[in-house]
Coordinates of C-alpha atoms in Angstrom, one line a residue:
X1 CA 0.0 0.0 0.0
X2 CA 2.8 2.4 0.9
X3 CA 4.4 1.7 -2.4
X4 CA 1.2 2.5 -4.2
X5 CA 0.6 5.6 -2.3
X6 CA 4.1 6.8 -2.9
X7 CA 3.8 6.1 -6.6
X8 CA 0.5 8.0 -6.8
X9 CA 2.0 10.9 -4.9
X10 CA 5.0 11.0 -7.2
X11 CA 2.7 10.8 -10.3
X12 CA 0.5 13.6 -9.1
X13 CA 3.5 15.8 -8.4
X14 CA 4.9 15.0 -11.8
X15 CA 1.6 15.8 -13.7
X16 CA 1.2 19.1 -12.0
X17 CA 4.5 20.4 -13.6
X18 CA 4.3 18.9 -17.2
X19 CA 3.5 21.3 -20.0
X20 CA 1.7 19.9 -23.1
X21 CA 3.4 21.0 -26.3
X22 CA 0.2 21.0 -28.4
X23 CA -3.5 20.6 -28.0
X24 CA -4.1 17.4 -30.0
X25 CA -6.0 18.1 -33.2
X26 CA -5.9 19.0 -36.9
X27 CA -4.9 22.6 -37.9
X28 CA -5.0 24.4 -41.2
X29 CA -3.4 27.5 -42.7
X30 CA -2.8 29.0 -46.1
X31 CA 0.1 31.2 -47.3
X32 CA 0.8 32.7 -50.7
X33 CA 3.2 30.5 -52.7
X34 CA 4.6 30.8 -56.2
X35 CA 1.4 30.5 -58.1
X36 CA -1.2 31.2 -55.5
X37 CA -2.3 30.1 -52.0
X38 CA -0.5 27.0 -50.5
X39 CA -2.8 25.3 -48.0
X40 CA -1.4 22.9 -45.4
X41 CA -3.0 20.6 -42.8
X42 CA -1.0 19.7 -39.7
X43 CA -2.1 17.0 -37.2
X44 CA -0.6 16.9 -33.7
X45 CA -0.7 14.8 -30.6
X46 CA 0.0 16.3 -27.2
X47 CA 3.7 16.4 -27.8
X48 CA 4.3 15.6 -31.5
X49 CA 3.7 16.6 -35.0
X50 CA 2.0 13.5 -36.4
X51 CA 1.6 14.5 -40.0
X52 CA 1.9 17.4 -42.4
X53 CA -0.1 17.5 -45.7
X54 CA -0.2 20.1 -48.4
X55 CA -4.0 20.0 -49.1
X56 CA -4.2 22.5 -51.9
X57 CA -1.6 24.2 -54.2
X58 CA -1.0 25.5 -57.8
X59 CA 2.7 25.3 -57.7
X60 CA 4.8 24.7 -60.9
X61 CA 5.2 21.1 -61.8
X62 CA 8.7 19.8 -61.3
X63 CA 9.8 23.0 -59.5
X64 CA 7.5 24.1 -56.7
X65 CA 6.0 20.6 -56.5
X66 CA 9.4 19.3 -55.4
X67 CA 8.9 21.3 -52.2
X68 CA 5.3 20.0 -51.9
X69 CA 6.5 16.4 -52.1
X70 CA 9.6 16.7 -49.9
X71 CA 9.1 19.2 -47.1
X72 CA 6.1 17.6 -45.2
X73 CA 8.1 14.5 -44.3
X74 CA 11.2 16.5 -43.4
X75 CA 9.1 18.7 -41.1
X76 CA 7.7 15.6 -39.4
X77 CA 11.1 14.1 -39.0
X78 CA 12.6 17.3 -37.6
X79 CA 9.5 18.0 -35.5
X80 CA 9.9 21.6 -36.6
X81 CA 9.0 23.9 -39.4
X82 CA 12.5 25.2 -39.4
X83 CA 14.0 22.9 -42.0
X84 CA 16.1 23.8 -45.1
X85 CA 14.2 24.9 -48.2
X86 CA 14.2 22.7 -51.2
X87 CA 16.7 23.9 -53.8
X88 CA 15.1 25.7 -56.7
X89 CA 11.8 26.0 -54.9
X90 CA 12.5 28.6 -52.3
X91 CA 9.2 30.5 -52.6
X92 CA 7.1 27.4 -52.3
X93 CA 9.3 26.1 -49.4
X94 CA 8.9 29.4 -47.5
X95 CA 5.1 29.3 -48.0
X96 CA 4.9 25.7 -46.7
X97 CA 7.1 26.4 -43.7
X98 CA 5.2 29.6 -42.8
X99 CA 1.9 27.9 -43.0
X100 CA 3.1 24.9 -40.9
X101 CA 4.4 27.3 -38.3
X102 CA 1.1 29.1 -38.2
X103 CA -0.6 25.7 -37.6
X104 CA 1.9 24.9 -34.8
X105 CA 1.3 28.2 -33.2
X106 CA -2.5 27.5 -33.2
X107 CA -1.9 24.0 -31.7
X108 CA 0.4 25.4 -28.9
X109 CA -2.1 28.2 -28.1
X110 CA 0.1 31.0 -29.4
X111 CA -1.6 33.8 -31.2
X112 CA 0.3 35.4 -34.0
X113 CA 0.6 38.9 -32.8
X114 CA -0.5 41.4 -35.4
X115 CA 2.3 43.8 -34.6
X116 CA 1.7 47.1 -36.3
X117 CA 3.9 47.9 -39.2
X118 CA 6.4 50.7 -38.6
X119 CA 5.8 53.7 -40.8
X120 CA 8.4 54.4 -43.4
X121 CA 9.7 53.3 -46.8
X122 CA 11.2 49.8 -47.1
X123 CA 13.2 48.5 -50.0
X124 CA 13.5 44.9 -51.3
X125 CA 14.1 43.1 -54.5
X126 CA 13.5 39.8 -56.2
X127 CA 14.4 38.5 -59.6
X128 CA 11.7 39.0 -62.2
X129 CA 11.3 37.9 -65.8
X130 CA 13.7 40.4 -67.3
X131 CA 16.0 41.2 -64.4
X132 CA 15.9 42.4 -60.8
X133 CA 12.6 43.9 -59.7
X134 CA 13.3 46.6 -57.2
X135 CA 10.4 47.4 -54.9
X136 CA 9.8 50.2 -52.5
X137 CA 6.9 49.7 -50.0
X138 CA 5.6 52.8 -48.2
X139 CA 4.0 52.2 -44.8
X140 CA 1.7 54.9 -43.6
X141 CA -0.5 54.8 -40.5
X142 CA 0.8 51.2 -40.0
X143 CA -0.6 50.0 -43.4
X144 CA 0.8 49.4 -46.8
X145 CA -0.1 52.6 -48.6
X146 CA 2.0 52.6 -51.8
X147 CA 4.1 50.1 -53.8
X148 CA 6.7 51.5 -56.2
X149 CA 8.8 49.6 -58.7
X150 CA 11.4 52.1 -59.9
X151 CA 13.2 51.2 -63.1
X152 CA 11.2 48.0 -63.6
X153 CA 11.9 46.3 -67.0
X154 CA 9.1 43.6 -67.0
X155 CA 7.3 42.9 -70.2
X156 CA 4.5 45.3 -71.2
X157 CA 1.0 43.7 -71.1
X158 CA 2.4 40.8 -69.0
X159 CA 4.7 42.0 -66.2
X160 CA 3.4 45.5 -65.9
X161 CA -0.1 44.1 -65.7
X162 CA 1.0 41.9 -62.8
X163 CA 2.7 44.8 -61.0
X164 CA -0.3 47.0 -61.4
X165 CA -3.1 44.5 -60.6
X166 CA -1.3 42.6 -57.8
X167 CA 0.0 45.8 -56.3
X168 CA -3.5 47.3 -56.1
X169 CA -4.9 44.2 -54.5
X170 CA -2.1 44.1 -51.9
X171 CA -2.8 47.7 -50.9
X172 CA -6.6 47.5 -51.1
X173 CA -6.9 44.2 -49.0
X174 CA -3.6 44.4 -47.0
X175 CA -2.7 40.8 -48.1
X176 CA -0.1 38.9 -50.0
X177 CA -2.6 36.1 -50.7
X178 CA -3.3 37.4 -54.2
X179 CA -3.5 35.1 -57.3
X180 CA -0.8 35.5 -59.9
X181 CA -1.6 37.0 -63.2
X182 CA -1.8 34.1 -65.6
X183 CA 1.0 34.3 -68.1
X184 CA 3.1 36.5 -65.8
X185 CA 3.8 34.2 -62.9
X186 CA 7.5 35.1 -62.6
X187 CA 6.8 38.8 -62.3
X188 CA 3.8 38.1 -60.0
X189 CA 5.9 36.0 -57.6
X190 CA 8.8 38.4 -57.7
X191 CA 6.6 41.3 -56.7
X192 CA 4.9 39.4 -53.8
X193 CA 8.3 38.1 -52.6
X194 CA 9.8 41.5 -52.5
X195 CA 6.7 43.1 -50.8
X196 CA 6.8 40.2 -48.2
X197 CA 10.5 41.1 -47.4
X198 CA 9.6 44.7 -47.1
X199 CA 6.8 43.8 -44.6
X200 CA 9.2 41.9 -42.5
X201 CA 11.6 44.8 -42.5
X202 CA 8.8 47.0 -41.3
X203 CA 8.4 44.6 -38.3
X204 CA 5.4 42.7 -39.7
X205 CA 4.8 38.9 -39.9
X206 CA 3.7 37.7 -43.3
X207 CA 1.5 35.2 -41.6
X208 CA -0.8 38.1 -40.8
X209 CA -1.0 39.1 -44.5
X210 CA -2.7 36.0 -45.8
X211 CA -6.4 36.8 -46.0
X212 CA -7.9 36.0 -49.4
X213 CA -8.9 38.6 -51.9
X214 CA -12.7 38.5 -52.4
X215 CA -14.1 37.6 -55.8
X216 CA -14.5 40.8 -57.8
X217 CA -16.6 39.5 -60.7
X218 CA -20.3 39.4 -59.9
X219 CA -22.1 36.1 -60.6
X220 CA -25.1 36.6 -62.9
X221 CA -27.8 34.0 -63.6
X222 CA -28.8 33.1 -67.1
X223 CA -27.0 33.8 -70.4
X224 CA -25.9 37.3 -71.3
X225 CA -26.5 37.9 -75.0
X226 CA -24.8 40.3 -77.4
X227 CA -24.6 40.9 -81.2
X228 CA -21.6 42.4 -83.0
X229 CA -20.3 42.7 -86.6
X230 CA -17.3 40.4 -86.1
X231 CA -16.0 38.2 -83.3
X232 CA -12.3 37.4 -83.2
X233 CA -11.3 34.7 -80.7
X234 CA -7.8 35.3 -79.4
X235 CA -5.8 38.5 -78.7
X236 CA -2.4 37.4 -79.9
X237 CA -0.7 38.7 -83.0
X238 CA -3.1 36.9 -85.4
X239 CA -6.2 38.0 -83.6
X240 CA -5.1 41.6 -83.2
X241 CA -4.1 41.7 -86.9
X242 CA -7.5 40.4 -87.9
X243 CA -9.4 42.9 -85.8
X244 CA -7.3 45.8 -87.0
X245 CA -7.7 44.7 -90.6
X246 CA -11.5 44.4 -90.2
X247 CA -11.6 47.9 -88.8
X248 CA -9.4 49.2 -91.7
X249 CA -11.9 47.6 -94.1
X250 CA -14.9 49.4 -92.4
X251 CA -16.3 46.9 -89.9
X252 CA -18.1 48.8 -87.1
X253 CA -18.5 46.7 -84.0
X254 CA -15.5 44.3 -83.7
X255 CA -15.0 42.2 -80.5
X256 CA -11.9 40.3 -79.4
X257 CA -12.6 37.5 -76.9
X258 CA -9.5 36.3 -75.0
X259 CA -9.4 33.7 -72.2
X260 CA -6.2 35.0 -70.7
X261 CA -6.3 38.2 -68.6
X262 CA -3.8 39.9 -70.9
X263 CA -3.4 40.5 -74.6
X264 CA -0.4 39.4 -76.7
X265 CA -0.5 35.6 -76.8
X266 CA 2.6 33.8 -78.0
X267 CA 3.5 36.8 -80.2
X268 CA 4.2 38.9 -77.1
X269 CA 6.7 36.2 -75.9
X270 CA 8.5 35.7 -79.2
X271 CA 12.0 37.0 -80.1
X272 CA 10.5 39.1 -83.0
X273 CA 12.5 37.3 -85.6
X274 CA 10.7 38.1 -88.9
X275 CA 11.9 36.4 -92.1
X276 CA 11.4 38.1 -95.4
X277 CA 13.3 38.5 -98.7
X278 CA 14.0 42.2 -98.5
X279 CA 16.4 43.4 -101.3
X280 CA 16.7 46.9 -99.9
X281 CA 18.0 45.8 -96.5
X282 CA 19.9 42.8 -97.8
X283 CA 22.1 44.7 -100.2
X284 CA 24.6 45.3 -97.4
X285 CA 25.2 41.5 -97.2
X286 CA 27.8 39.8 -99.5
X287 CA 27.0 36.7 -101.7
X288 CA 29.7 34.1 -100.8
X289 CA 30.8 31.0 -102.8
X290 CA 29.2 28.9 -100.0
X291 CA 25.9 30.6 -100.5
X292 CA 26.1 30.3 -104.2
X293 CA 26.7 26.5 -103.8
X294 CA 23.6 26.2 -101.7
X295 CA 21.4 27.8 -104.4
X296 CA 23.0 25.8 -107.2
X297 CA 22.4 22.5 -105.3
X298 CA 18.8 23.4 -104.6
X299 CA 17.9 24.2 -108.2
X300 CA 19.6 21.2 -109.7
X301 CA 18.3 18.3 -107.5
X302 CA 15.7 15.8 -108.6
X303 CA 12.2 17.4 -108.1
X304 CA 9.8 15.7 -105.8
X305 CA 6.7 16.6 -107.9
X306 CA 5.6 19.0 -110.7
X307 CA 4.9 21.9 -108.3
X308 CA 8.4 21.5 -106.9
X309 CA 9.8 21.3 -110.4
X310 CA 8.1 24.6 -111.3
X311 CA 9.3 26.3 -108.1
X312 CA 12.9 25.2 -108.9
X313 CA 12.6 26.6 -112.4
X314 CA 11.3 29.9 -111.1
X315 CA 14.2 30.2 -108.7
X316 CA 16.7 29.2 -111.4
X317 CA 15.3 32.0 -113.7
X318 CA 15.7 34.5 -110.9
X319 CA 19.2 33.3 -110.0
X320 CA 20.4 33.4 -113.6
X321 CA 19.1 37.0 -113.9
X322 CA 20.9 37.8 -110.7
X323 CA 24.2 36.4 -112.0
X324 CA 23.7 38.3 -115.3
X325 CA 23.3 41.5 -113.4
X326 CA 26.8 41.2 -111.9
X327 CA 25.5 41.9 -108.4
X328 CA 27.8 40.9 -105.5
X329 CA 25.2 41.4 -102.8
X330 CA 23.1 38.6 -101.3
X331 CA 20.7 36.8 -103.7
X332 CA 17.1 36.5 -102.4
X333 CA 13.6 36.6 -103.7
X334 CA 10.2 35.2 -102.6
X335 CA 10.7 32.1 -104.8
X336 CA 14.0 31.2 -103.2
X337 CA 12.4 31.8 -99.7
X338 CA 9.5 29.5 -100.8
X339 CA 11.9 26.8 -102.1
X340 CA 14.0 26.8 -98.9
X341 CA 10.8 26.7 -96.8
X342 CA 9.6 23.6 -98.8
X343 CA 13.0 21.9 -98.7
X344 CA 13.4 22.8 -95.0
X345 CA 10.1 21.0 -94.3
X346 CA 11.3 17.8 -95.9
X347 CA 9.2 18.4 -99.0
X348 CA 5.8 17.7 -97.3
X349 CA 4.5 21.2 -97.3
X350 CA 1.8 22.6 -99.6
X351 CA 3.7 24.6 -102.2
X352 CA 0.8 27.0 -103.3
X353 CA 0.3 27.9 -99.6
X354 CA 4.1 28.4 -99.1
X355 CA 4.2 30.6 -102.2
X356 CA 1.3 32.7 -100.8
X357 CA 3.3 33.2 -97.6
X358 CA 6.6 34.0 -99.3
X359 CA 5.0 36.4 -101.8
X360 CA 3.2 38.4 -99.1
X361 CA 5.5 38.4 -96.1
X362 CA 7.5 41.6 -97.1
X363 CA 4.2 43.5 -97.6
X364 CA 3.2 42.2 -94.2
X365 CA 6.4 43.6 -92.7
X366 CA 5.8 47.0 -94.4
X367 CA 2.2 46.9 -93.1
X368 CA 3.5 46.3 -89.5
X369 CA 5.9 49.2 -90.0
X370 CA 3.0 51.4 -91.1
X371 CA 1.3 50.5 -87.8
X372 CA 4.4 51.5 -85.8
X373 CA 6.5 48.4 -85.5
X374 CA 10.2 49.5 -85.0
X375 CA 11.8 47.3 -87.7
X376 CA 15.6 47.5 -87.6
X377 CA 17.6 47.9 -90.9
X378 CA 20.1 45.1 -90.0
X379 CA 19.3 41.7 -91.5
X380 CA 20.9 38.5 -90.1
X381 CA 20.4 34.8 -90.0
X382 CA 18.2 33.9 -87.1
X383 CA 18.4 30.7 -85.1
X384 CA 17.1 27.9 -87.1
X385 CA 16.7 30.0 -90.3
X386 CA 18.3 28.9 -93.6
X387 CA 19.2 32.3 -95.1
X388 CA 20.2 35.8 -94.1
X389 CA 16.6 37.3 -94.2
X390 CA 15.8 37.6 -90.5
X391 CA 14.6 41.1 -89.4
X392 CA 14.6 42.2 -85.8
X393 CA 12.5 44.8 -84.0
X394 CA 14.0 47.4 -81.7
X395 CA 11.8 46.4 -78.7
X396 CA 12.0 43.6 -76.1
X397 CA 10.4 40.2 -76.8
X398 CA 7.4 40.6 -79.1
X399 CA 6.4 44.0 -77.8
X400 CA 7.3 45.7 -81.1
X401 CA 4.7 43.5 -82.9
X402 CA 1.9 43.5 -80.3
X403 CA 1.9 47.0 -78.9
X404 CA 1.4 48.9 -82.3
X405 CA -1.5 46.5 -83.2
X406 CA -3.1 46.9 -79.7
X407 CA -2.8 50.7 -79.8
X408 CA -4.3 50.8 -83.3
X409 CA -7.1 48.5 -82.2
X410 CA -7.9 50.6 -79.2
X411 CA -7.7 53.8 -81.4
X412 CA -10.2 52.3 -83.9
X413 CA -12.6 51.2 -81.2
X414 CA -12.1 47.5 -81.1
X415 CA -13.7 46.1 -78.0
X416 CA -12.0 43.5 -75.7
X417 CA -13.5 40.8 -73.5
X418 CA -10.5 39.4 -71.5
X419 CA -10.5 36.5 -69.1
X420 CA -13.3 34.9 -71.0
X421 CA -13.0 31.4 -72.5
X422 CA -14.9 30.5 -75.6
X423 CA -16.7 27.2 -75.0
X424 CA -18.3 26.6 -78.4
X425 CA -19.4 27.9 -81.8
X426 CA -23.0 28.8 -82.6
X427 CA -24.3 27.5 -85.9
X428 CA -27.5 28.2 -87.7
X429 CA -29.7 25.5 -89.3
X430 CA -27.6 25.5 -92.5
X431 CA -24.4 24.9 -90.6
X432 CA -23.0 28.4 -91.0
X433 CA -21.1 29.8 -88.0
X434 CA -22.9 32.8 -86.6
X435 CA -21.4 33.3 -83.2
X436 CA -19.8 31.8 -80.0
X437 CA -20.7 30.8 -76.5
X438 CA -18.3 31.8 -73.7
X439 CA -17.7 31.7 -70.0
X440 CA -15.7 33.8 -67.5
X441 CA -13.8 32.6 -64.5
X442 CA -16.8 32.7 -62.1
X443 CA -19.0 30.8 -64.5
X444 CA -21.0 33.7 -66.1
X445 CA -22.2 32.5 -69.5
X446 CA -22.3 34.6 -72.7
X447 CA -23.8 34.1 -76.2
X448 CA -22.3 36.5 -78.8
X449 CA -23.7 36.5 -82.3
X450 CA -21.6 37.8 -85.2
X451 CA -23.0 39.2 -88.4
X452 CA -19.8 38.3 -90.3
X453 CA -18.9 35.0 -88.8
X454 CA -16.1 34.2 -86.4
X455 CA -12.3 34.3 -86.8
X456 CA -10.5 31.7 -84.7
X457 CA -7.0 32.9 -83.8
X458 CA -6.5 30.8 -80.7
X459 CA -3.0 29.6 -81.5
X460 CA -1.5 26.2 -81.0
X461 CA -1.6 23.5 -78.4
X462 CA 2.0 23.1 -77.0
X463 CA 0.8 23.6 -73.4
X464 CA -1.8 20.8 -73.8
X465 CA 0.3 17.8 -73.0
X466 CA -2.5 15.3 -73.7
X467 CA -3.1 16.7 -77.2
X468 CA 0.6 17.0 -77.7
X469 CA 1.2 13.4 -76.9
X470 CA -1.6 12.3 -79.2
X471 CA -0.3 14.3 -82.1
X472 CA 3.4 14.0 -81.5
X473 CA 4.3 11.1 -79.1
X474 CA 8.0 12.0 -79.1
X475 CA 7.2 15.2 -77.2
X476 CA 7.2 13.6 -73.7
X477 CA 5.1 15.1 -70.9
X478 CA 8.3 16.3 -69.0
X479 CA 9.2 18.6 -71.9
X480 CA 8.5 22.3 -71.1
X481 CA 7.3 24.9 -73.6
X482 CA 8.0 28.5 -74.1
X483 CA 4.4 28.9 -75.2
X484 CA 2.1 31.1 -73.1
X485 CA 0.0 29.0 -70.7
X486 CA -3.2 29.6 -72.7
X487 CA -1.9 27.7 -75.8
X488 CA -4.0 24.6 -75.1
X489 CA -5.6 24.1 -78.5
X490 CA -9.1 25.2 -77.5
X491 CA -9.9 26.5 -81.0
X492 CA -8.8 23.3 -82.5
X493 CA -11.0 21.3 -80.1
X494 CA -14.0 23.5 -80.8
X495 CA -13.6 23.6 -84.6
X496 CA -13.1 19.9 -85.0
X497 CA -16.2 19.3 -82.9
X498 CA -18.2 20.8 -85.7
X499 CA -16.4 18.9 -88.5
X500 CA -13.4 21.1 -89.2
X501 CA -10.4 19.1 -90.4
X502 CA -6.8 19.4 -89.3
X503 CA -3.4 18.9 -91.1
X504 CA 0.2 18.8 -89.9
X505 CA -0.7 18.3 -86.3
X506 CA 2.3 16.0 -85.8
X507 CA 4.7 18.7 -86.9
X508 CA 5.6 20.6 -83.7
X509 CA 8.7 22.8 -83.7
X510 CA 11.2 22.2 -81.0
X511 CA 14.2 24.4 -80.3
X512 CA 16.4 25.0 -77.2
X513 CA 15.1 28.4 -76.0
X514 CA 13.3 27.3 -72.9
X515 CA 14.8 27.6 -69.4
X516 CA 15.0 24.1 -67.9
X517 CA 12.1 23.5 -65.4
X518 CA 10.0 26.6 -66.0
X519 CA 9.8 26.8 -69.8
X520 CA 10.3 30.5 -69.6
X521 CA 11.8 32.0 -72.8
X522 CA 15.5 32.4 -71.9
X523 CA 17.7 35.4 -72.3
X524 CA 19.4 34.2 -75.5
X525 CA 16.1 34.4 -77.3
X526 CA 15.4 37.9 -76.1
X527 CA 18.8 39.3 -76.8
X528 CA 20.2 37.4 -79.8
X529 CA 20.5 39.4 -82.9
X530 CA 21.7 36.5 -85.2
X531 CA 23.8 33.4 -85.3
X532 CA 27.0 35.3 -86.0
X533 CA 27.3 36.2 -82.3
X534 CA 26.3 32.9 -80.7
X535 CA 28.1 29.6 -80.0
X536 CA 26.5 26.6 -78.3
X537 CA 28.4 24.2 -76.0
X538 CA 27.7 21.2 -73.8
X539 CA 28.4 20.8 -70.1
X540 CA 32.0 20.1 -70.9
X541 CA 32.3 23.4 -72.8
X542 CA 32.6 21.7 -76.1
X543 CA 31.0 22.8 -79.4
X544 CA 28.9 19.9 -80.7
X545 CA 26.8 21.2 -83.6
X546 CA 26.7 23.8 -86.3
X547 CA 24.8 26.8 -84.9
X548 CA 23.1 27.3 -88.3
X549 CA 21.8 23.7 -88.5
X550 CA 18.2 23.0 -89.0
X551 CA 16.2 23.1 -85.8
X552 CA 15.4 19.4 -85.7
X553 CA 19.1 18.6 -86.3
X554 CA 20.1 20.9 -83.6
X555 CA 17.7 19.4 -81.1
X556 CA 18.8 15.8 -82.0
X557 CA 22.4 16.8 -81.3
X558 CA 21.5 18.3 -77.9
X559 CA 19.7 15.1 -76.8
X560 CA 23.0 13.3 -77.3
X561 CA 24.9 15.6 -74.9
X562 CA 25.5 15.1 -71.2
X563 CA 22.2 15.8 -69.4
X564 CA 20.6 16.7 -72.8
X565 CA 21.3 20.4 -72.2
X566 CA 23.3 23.1 -73.9
X567 CA 24.8 26.5 -73.0

C-alpha cells in the first residue's frame, strides 16, 4: 500500500508540472506561394507533429512541386517547421514552412501577434522575368499605402499588368494572398516576394497578411446575349491583326474575346525574328561562294513533284538573272524563300500555300511598320533559319509586334473581353457559324452572335500535354514549352467538334530556347541578334553542332549531350 501511495503521490506531483506542447487536433493554414495560396493541414498529438499535408496548391510542376513532395516528411522528421528549403523551390518552401508554423502556433495556443507595421519606406528586390525587380513599399499609419517599382523592366502587357493589378490588391486588401496574373507568374511572384520582405523589414509577420482577396466578378444568372459585326477569338498577333484589318476595311463593331487576362498571346513572348526576302535591306550583305553553292544545289536536285519542279525553275530563272546583273550582294527573292521553306520542311508542305506566304511576307512587314513596328535595318540569319533574311525589332520580346497593333485596335474602337473562355461555336440550321458561347472565371455565361462569322485565332496546343502526346508522341510530358499558358488548343478542339479538319498536327517545332524547369523563354532568345554572335556548347564546354543547323538537327544533337542540355 505504501508503495502504491508513494507512486501515486509522485505521479500527481509530476503531472502538476508537465506542459503539453500542443492541443491534439488538426490545424490548417494558407500562405501565398509561387502561383497562389498553398494550404497545409497539420495533425498533432499532445507532444508531437503527427503529419503534415499540403492540401491545396497550384505550384509549378517539377519545381514548386518538389517542395510540396519533400518538405512535409522533413518537417515531421525534424518535429519543426525550421527545415532547409528545397533547392530551386525557395518561394514554395517558404510558403509551406510559414503555413506549418502558423498551424503549430495555433496548436500550442500561441496567437500570431498582429504587430503594427512601422511607418516608413522599405526596399527589397526579387528576380523577375527580365531582371531584378526593385520594390519600395511605403508604410503609412501602419498600413501598406504605396508600392513602387522604380526602373522595372518587366514585359508590357504581362509583367506590368501583374505589377499594377497585384500591387493594387495588396494595398486594397492588405494581403499577399493574391492570385498570380496568368502568363506573368514570374513577375507576380517576384513582386509578392519583395513586398513580403519589405513587410518583414517593417516589423510585420507575413502570416498576418494571408487573408484571401474577395471575388470581384459578380455572378449573374442566365446567359448574357450580345450581337456584333465580327467576333475574333484570341488576342495574340493573329487576332489583333485580324481585328485591326477588319476595322481598316470598315467593320463597325469588332469584338476580341480572349481567355487570358492579358493580350499578346505567343506573339508577345517571341523573339521578334521576322523572315522576309528584302532586297533593300539585304544589299549590305555579300554573296559568298558557299551561299552560291547552296542555291545551285537546290535548283539542280531531282524534283519531288511537278509543283516542286516549277518552283525550282522559277528560282533558277531569278538566279540566272541575278548572275547576269553582276551583283555581289546577297541573292534572295520570294521564290527562293519558298523553295527553302519547302525543302526545310522535308518536302511535305503545300507549295501553293508556301508561295502565298513568301509572296506576301514583305508586304506584311511593311504593313506592320505602317502601324508602328520598329523594324531595324540590319538583317541577319536567325536561329534555325536557312538564309540571311531575319529582321529584328527594336523592342524587347514581341512588344514591337503586339503594342502597335493593340494601340491601333484601341484607337479604332475594337472592344475586348478578356478573361473569358470561348466554349463553343453557334451554328445556324444550314451549318453556318454565326457566333460563339463563352464563360468567364466565375461561371458567367455569354452568347455572342456575329453578323460576319467568327475568326478563330486561338494559337497552338503546346501547353496541352494530352493533345501534344496524341499528335506527336515524341514530345514527352516532361518537356517544357516557351508557349504562353493559354496555348492549349481550345480553338482546334471546338472547330473539329463541328467537322473542321486538321493537317500537320504532328509537326511541332522544338528548339532550345526554354529555361529548364519553367519553360520561360530564356535570355538568349530575347537578346540574340543573329547566329553570327552565338556559339553553343555542352556541359564540358565543347561545341557539338553547327549553330546554323536545322532546328530538328540541332535538337537531336542536344539530346546526345551530357544531361541533354546546352549552354
